[in-house]
């Protein structure tokens, strides 16, 4: 099966609309002159009538070919269904009056993707939304390669966002394994995740002549049905991380205390050293103020 060749922008054969408008005014002056001549009797009515009709038809054709192109806008010209070119020069323009002109804005546009529910790489349901900044780079492709390029952008943006969200975990709380080593999370990925989203969108929208300028994640959260459980897990992870830091610091302090005692040549028997270490760890790691106990005896009685 043969495929149609790809259509891309090429310059259309057009002219200045101001020159065409001036020509129309000049032609329109001919019937007015003939009317005056007929009234004065210096011209025949039949011949003047034919010339006037032809002039009016010529003016109508010229006016029909006029169109206005705004800044950052292009006009795609079609003649009997065949693409003849794209005119991107702003101002009053003129082209073949039989050709249809479809105007396409090249201005920056923003496509907002509302929060959608999708499973992340770990299988957890999450809600994610984004905003995509784009513009038409190739007007001919945007008009002739897809039926509705704005709807195409909307659909492909949502599809690309779903794919990116499904290839990354929401966060990296799980223990790193060989399968998950180096995997970027959605919450901490930052620029890398958005860069992946931009590249995915550019690949999908290039066929429609759309250029993606920027894409940003605007909403990211766990789905309501698991949000409470995930919040408790995050709180537990924070408590464990804090305890780990406290224990590490306490061990370092105990080691410094024992080193200081050795440097001052203060000898402590192993049993007293173990008791001192135990007491220091209890004081440093505990979440309540310690109550001192004065021992007036010995450890052996």
CSV table of C-alpha atoms in Angstrom, one decimal:
chain,number,residue,atom,x,y,z
A,1,UNK,CA,0.0,0.0,0.0
A,2,UNK,CA,1.5,3.4,-1.0
A,3,UNK,CA,1.4,6.2,1.5
A,4,UNK,CA,0.9,9.9,0.6
A,5,UNK,CA,4.0,12.1,0.8
A,6,UNK,CA,4.3,14.1,3.9
A,7,UNK,CA,3.1,17.7,3.6
A,8,UNK,CA,5.2,20.5,4.9
A,9,UNK,CA,5.2,24.3,4.7
A,10,UNK,CA,6.3,25.9,1.5
A,11,UNK,CA,5.9,29.5,0.3
A,12,UNK,CA,2.7,30.3,-1.5
A,13,UNK,CA,2.5,32.6,-4.6
A,14,UNK,CA,0.8,35.6,-3.2
A,15,UNK,CA,0.9,39.4,-3.7
A,16,UNK,CA,0.4,42.5,-1.7
A,17,UNK,CA,-3.2,43.1,-0.8
A,18,UNK,CA,-2.7,46.9,-0.9
A,19,UNK,CA,-1.6,46.8,-4.6
A,20,UNK,CA,-4.6,44.5,-5.4
A,21,UNK,CA,-7.0,46.9,-3.6
A,22,UNK,CA,-5.6,49.8,-5.5
A,23,UNK,CA,-6.1,48.0,-8.8
A,24,UNK,CA,-9.7,47.2,-7.8
A,25,UNK,CA,-10.4,50.9,-7.2
A,26,UNK,CA,-8.9,51.8,-10.5
A,27,UNK,CA,-11.0,49.2,-12.3
A,28,UNK,CA,-14.1,50.4,-10.4
A,29,UNK,CA,-13.5,53.9,-11.7
A,30,UNK,CA,-14.1,52.6,-15.3
A,31,UNK,CA,-17.9,51.9,-14.9
A,32,UNK,CA,-18.3,55.3,-13.2
A,33,UNK,CA,-16.6,57.0,-16.1
A,34,UNK,CA,-18.8,55.1,-18.6
A,35,UNK,CA,-21.9,56.0,-16.7
A,36,UNK,CA,-21.0,59.7,-17.0
A,37,UNK,CA,-20.3,59.2,-20.7
A,38,UNK,CA,-23.6,57.6,-21.3
A,39,UNK,CA,-25.4,60.4,-19.5
A,40,UNK,CA,-23.6,62.9,-21.7
A,41,UNK,CA,-24.3,60.8,-24.8
A,42,UNK,CA,-20.7,60.3,-25.8
A,43,UNK,CA,-20.8,56.5,-25.3
A,44,UNK,CA,-23.2,53.8,-26.4
A,45,UNK,CA,-25.3,52.1,-23.8
A,46,UNK,CA,-24.8,48.5,-24.9
A,47,UNK,CA,-21.1,48.6,-25.1
A,48,UNK,CA,-20.8,50.5,-21.9
A,49,UNK,CA,-23.0,48.1,-20.1
A,50,UNK,CA,-20.9,45.1,-21.2
A,51,UNK,CA,-17.7,46.8,-20.1
A,52,UNK,CA,-19.2,47.8,-16.7
A,53,UNK,CA,-20.3,44.3,-16.0
A,54,UNK,CA,-16.9,42.9,-16.8
A,55,UNK,CA,-15.2,45.5,-14.6
A,56,UNK,CA,-17.5,44.7,-11.7
A,57,UNK,CA,-16.8,41.0,-12.1
A,58,UNK,CA,-13.1,41.7,-12.1
A,59,UNK,CA,-13.4,43.8,-8.9
A,60,UNK,CA,-15.4,41.1,-7.3
A,61,UNK,CA,-12.7,38.5,-8.1
A,62,UNK,CA,-9.9,40.8,-6.8
A,63,UNK,CA,-11.8,41.5,-3.5
A,64,UNK,CA,-12.5,37.8,-3.1
A,65,UNK,CA,-8.8,37.1,-3.2
A,66,UNK,CA,-8.0,39.6,-0.4
A,67,UNK,CA,-7.3,38.3,3.2
A,68,UNK,CA,-5.6,39.6,6.3
A,69,UNK,CA,-2.7,37.8,8.1
A,70,UNK,CA,-2.1,38.8,11.7
A,71,UNK,CA,1.4,38.7,13.3
A,72,UNK,CA,2.4,35.2,14.3
A,73,UNK,CA,-0.3,33.8,12.0
A,74,UNK,CA,-0.2,31.8,8.7
A,75,UNK,CA,-2.7,31.2,6.0
A,76,UNK,CA,-2.7,27.7,4.4
A,77,UNK,CA,-4.0,27.9,0.8
A,78,UNK,CA,-5.9,25.1,-1.0
A,79,UNK,CA,-7.0,25.1,-4.6
A,80,UNK,CA,-9.6,22.5,-5.4
A,81,UNK,CA,-8.4,20.3,-2.6
A,82,UNK,CA,-4.7,20.6,-3.5
A,83,UNK,CA,-2.2,22.3,-1.2
A,84,UNK,CA,-0.6,25.3,-3.0
A,85,UNK,CA,1.4,26.8,-0.2
A,86,UNK,CA,1.5,28.7,3.1
A,87,UNK,CA,1.6,32.5,3.4
A,88,UNK,CA,3.1,33.8,6.6
A,89,UNK,CA,3.6,37.5,5.7
A,90,UNK,CA,1.5,39.7,8.0
A,91,UNK,CA,-0.7,42.4,6.6
A,92,UNK,CA,-3.3,42.7,3.8
A,93,UNK,CA,-2.5,39.9,1.2
A,94,UNK,CA,-3.9,38.7,-2.1
A,95,UNK,CA,-4.0,35.2,-3.6
A,96,UNK,CA,-5.9,33.3,-6.1
A,97,UNK,CA,-9.6,34.1,-5.5
A,98,UNK,CA,-10.6,30.5,-6.1
A,99,UNK,CA,-8.2,29.2,-3.4
A,100,UNK,CA,-9.5,28.7,0.1
A,101,UNK,CA,-7.5,30.2,3.0
A,102,UNK,CA,-7.3,28.6,6.4
A,103,UNK,CA,-5.6,30.7,9.0
A,104,UNK,CA,-3.5,29.1,11.7
A,105,UNK,CA,-2.2,30.8,14.8
A,106,UNK,CA,1.5,30.4,15.5
A,107,UNK,CA,1.3,32.0,18.9
A,108,UNK,CA,2.2,30.2,22.1
A,109,UNK,CA,-0.7,28.3,23.7
A,110,UNK,CA,-1.0,26.4,27.0
A,111,UNK,CA,-2.7,23.0,27.2
A,112,UNK,CA,-3.6,22.3,30.8
A,113,UNK,CA,-4.1,18.6,31.7
A,114,UNK,CA,-6.3,18.3,34.7
A,115,UNK,CA,-5.4,15.8,37.4
A,116,UNK,CA,-5.8,12.3,36.1
A,117,UNK,CA,-5.6,9.0,38.0
A,118,UNK,CA,-2.9,6.5,36.9
A,119,UNK,CA,-0.8,3.8,38.5
A,120,UNK,CA,2.9,4.6,39.1
A,121,UNK,CA,5.8,2.2,38.5
A,122,UNK,CA,5.2,0.6,41.9
A,123,UNK,CA,1.5,0.1,41.1
A,124,UNK,CA,0.2,2.7,43.5
A,125,UNK,CA,-2.7,4.9,42.3
A,126,UNK,CA,-1.7,8.5,42.0
A,127,UNK,CA,-3.1,11.7,40.7
A,128,UNK,CA,-1.0,13.8,38.3
A,129,UNK,CA,-1.6,16.9,36.2
A,130,UNK,CA,0.5,19.0,33.9
A,131,UNK,CA,0.7,22.1,31.8
A,132,UNK,CA,2.1,22.1,28.3
A,133,UNK,CA,3.3,25.2,26.4
A,134,UNK,CA,3.2,24.7,22.6
A,135,UNK,CA,2.8,26.4,19.3
A,136,UNK,CA,2.3,25.5,15.6
A,137,UNK,CA,5.7,25.2,13.8
A,138,UNK,CA,4.5,23.9,10.5
A,139,UNK,CA,1.0,25.2,9.6
A,140,UNK,CA,0.5,22.9,6.6
A,141,UNK,CA,1.1,19.8,8.8
A,142,UNK,CA,-1.2,21.1,11.5
A,143,UNK,CA,-4.0,21.6,9.0
A,144,UNK,CA,-3.6,18.7,6.6
A,145,UNK,CA,-1.9,15.9,8.7
A,146,UNK,CA,-4.5,15.8,11.5
A,147,UNK,CA,-8.2,16.6,11.6
A,148,UNK,CA,-8.1,18.9,14.7
A,149,UNK,CA,-4.6,19.8,15.8
A,150,UNK,CA,-5.8,21.4,19.1
A,151,UNK,CA,-7.6,18.2,20.0
A,152,UNK,CA,-4.6,16.1,18.9
A,153,UNK,CA,-2.4,18.1,21.3
A,154,UNK,CA,-4.9,17.6,24.1
A,155,UNK,CA,-5.1,13.8,23.6
A,156,UNK,CA,-1.4,13.2,23.0
A,157,UNK,CA,-0.5,15.3,26.1
A,158,UNK,CA,-2.6,13.2,28.4
A,159,UNK,CA,-1.3,10.0,26.8
A,160,UNK,CA,2.3,11.1,27.2
A,161,UNK,CA,1.7,12.1,30.8
A,162,UNK,CA,0.2,8.7,31.6
A,163,UNK,CA,3.2,6.9,30.1
A,164,UNK,CA,5.7,9.0,32.0
A,165,UNK,CA,3.8,8.6,35.3
A,166,UNK,CA,3.6,4.8,34.8
A,167,UNK,CA,7.4,4.5,34.3
A,168,UNK,CA,8.4,6.2,37.6
A,169,UNK,CA,7.5,5.6,41.2
A,170,UNK,CA,5.8,8.3,43.2
A,171,UNK,CA,8.8,8.5,45.6
A,172,UNK,CA,11.9,6.4,46.4
A,173,UNK,CA,10.9,5.1,49.8
A,174,UNK,CA,11.3,1.5,48.8
A,175,UNK,CA,14.7,-0.2,49.4
A,176,UNK,CA,16.9,0.0,46.3
A,177,UNK,CA,17.2,-3.2,44.3
A,178,UNK,CA,18.9,-4.2,41.1
A,179,UNK,CA,15.6,-3.6,39.2
A,180,UNK,CA,15.0,-0.1,40.8
A,181,UNK,CA,18.6,1.1,40.9
A,182,UNK,CA,19.0,4.5,39.4
A,183,UNK,CA,15.2,4.9,38.9
A,184,UNK,CA,14.0,8.5,39.3
A,185,UNK,CA,10.9,9.2,41.3
A,186,UNK,CA,8.2,11.6,40.3
A,187,UNK,CA,8.4,13.6,43.5
A,188,UNK,CA,12.2,14.0,43.5
A,189,UNK,CA,12.9,13.7,39.7
A,190,UNK,CA,12.4,17.4,39.1
A,191,UNK,CA,13.9,18.6,35.8
A,192,UNK,CA,14.7,15.1,34.6
A,193,UNK,CA,11.0,14.0,34.7
A,194,UNK,CA,9.9,17.2,32.9
A,195,UNK,CA,12.6,16.7,30.3
A,196,UNK,CA,11.4,13.2,29.6
A,197,UNK,CA,7.8,14.5,29.3
A,198,UNK,CA,8.9,17.2,26.8
A,199,UNK,CA,10.8,14.6,24.7
A,200,UNK,CA,7.8,12.3,24.7
A,201,UNK,CA,5.5,15.1,23.6
A,202,UNK,CA,7.8,16.3,20.9
A,203,UNK,CA,8.0,12.8,19.4
A,204,UNK,CA,4.2,12.4,19.5
A,205,UNK,CA,3.4,15.9,18.1
A,206,UNK,CA,6.1,16.3,15.5
A,207,UNK,CA,3.9,14.6,12.9
A,208,UNK,CA,1.3,17.4,13.3
A,209,UNK,CA,3.8,20.2,13.0
A,210,UNK,CA,3.5,21.1,16.7
A,211,UNK,CA,6.5,22.2,18.7
A,212,UNK,CA,6.5,21.8,22.5
A,213,UNK,CA,8.3,24.6,24.3
A,214,UNK,CA,7.9,23.5,27.9
A,215,UNK,CA,6.0,21.1,30.1
A,216,UNK,CA,5.5,21.2,33.9
A,217,UNK,CA,3.9,18.9,36.4
A,218,UNK,CA,1.3,21.0,38.2
A,219,UNK,CA,-0.3,18.4,40.4
A,220,UNK,CA,1.1,15.3,42.1
A,221,UNK,CA,-0.5,13.4,44.9
A,222,UNK,CA,-1.5,9.9,46.0
A,223,UNK,CA,-5.1,8.9,45.1
A,224,UNK,CA,-7.6,9.6,48.0
A,225,UNK,CA,-8.1,5.9,48.7
A,226,UNK,CA,-4.4,5.4,49.7
A,227,UNK,CA,-3.5,8.9,50.7
A,228,UNK,CA,-4.0,8.2,54.5
A,229,UNK,CA,-1.9,5.1,54.5
A,230,UNK,CA,0.9,6.7,52.5
A,231,UNK,CA,0.9,9.7,54.9
A,232,UNK,CA,1.3,7.3,57.9
A,233,UNK,CA,4.1,5.5,56.0
A,234,UNK,CA,5.9,8.8,55.3
A,235,UNK,CA,5.5,9.8,59.0
A,236,UNK,CA,6.9,6.5,60.1
A,237,UNK,CA,9.8,6.8,57.6
A,238,UNK,CA,10.6,10.3,59.0
A,239,UNK,CA,10.6,8.9,62.6
A,240,UNK,CA,12.9,6.1,61.6
A,241,UNK,CA,15.3,8.4,59.8
A,242,UNK,CA,15.3,10.8,62.8
A,243,UNK,CA,16.0,7.9,65.2
A,244,UNK,CA,18.8,6.6,63.0
A,245,UNK,CA,20.4,10.0,63.1
A,246,UNK,CA,20.1,10.3,66.9
A,247,UNK,CA,21.5,6.8,67.4
A,248,UNK,CA,24.5,7.5,65.1
A,249,UNK,CA,25.2,10.8,67.0
A,250,UNK,CA,24.9,9.0,70.4
A,251,UNK,CA,27.4,6.3,69.4
A,252,UNK,CA,29.8,9.0,68.2
A,253,UNK,CA,29.5,10.9,71.5
A,254,UNK,CA,30.1,7.7,73.5
A,255,UNK,CA,33.2,6.9,71.4
A,256,UNK,CA,34.5,10.5,72.0
A,257,UNK,CA,33.9,10.1,75.8
A,258,UNK,CA,35.8,6.8,75.9
A,259,UNK,CA,38.6,8.2,73.9
A,260,UNK,CA,38.9,11.2,76.2
A,261,UNK,CA,39.1,8.9,79.2
A,262,UNK,CA,41.9,6.9,77.6
A,263,UNK,CA,43.8,10.0,76.7
A,264,UNK,CA,43.6,11.2,80.3
A,265,UNK,CA,44.9,7.7,81.5
A,266,UNK,CA,41.7,7.0,83.4
A,267,UNK,CA,41.2,3.3,83.5
A,268,UNK,CA,37.7,1.8,83.8
A,269,UNK,CA,37.1,-1.9,84.2
A,270,UNK,CA,35.0,-3.5,81.5
A,271,UNK,CA,31.9,-3.9,83.6
A,272,UNK,CA,31.9,-0.2,84.6
A,273,UNK,CA,32.6,0.8,81.0
A,274,UNK,CA,29.6,-1.3,79.8
A,275,UNK,CA,27.4,0.4,82.4
A,276,UNK,CA,28.6,3.8,81.4
A,277,UNK,CA,28.0,3.1,77.7
A,278,UNK,CA,24.5,1.8,78.5
A,279,UNK,CA,23.7,4.9,80.7
A,280,UNK,CA,25.0,7.3,78.1
A,281,UNK,CA,23.0,5.7,75.3
A,282,UNK,CA,19.8,5.7,77.4
A,283,UNK,CA,20.3,9.4,78.1
A,284,UNK,CA,21.2,10.4,74.6
A,285,UNK,CA,18.7,8.3,72.7
A,286,UNK,CA,15.7,8.6,75.1
A,287,UNK,CA,13.0,11.1,74.2
A,288,UNK,CA,12.5,12.1,77.9
A,289,UNK,CA,14.7,13.9,80.3
A,290,UNK,CA,17.0,11.6,82.3
A,291,UNK,CA,16.6,11.3,86.1
A,292,UNK,CA,20.1,11.1,87.7
A,293,UNK,CA,20.7,8.3,90.2
A,294,UNK,CA,23.7,8.6,92.6
A,295,UNK,CA,25.3,5.2,93.2
A,296,UNK,CA,27.0,5.2,96.7
A,297,UNK,CA,27.8,1.5,96.5
A,298,UNK,CA,29.7,-0.7,94.1
A,299,UNK,CA,28.6,-2.8,91.2
A,300,UNK,CA,29.8,-5.9,93.1
A,301,UNK,CA,27.4,-5.6,96.1
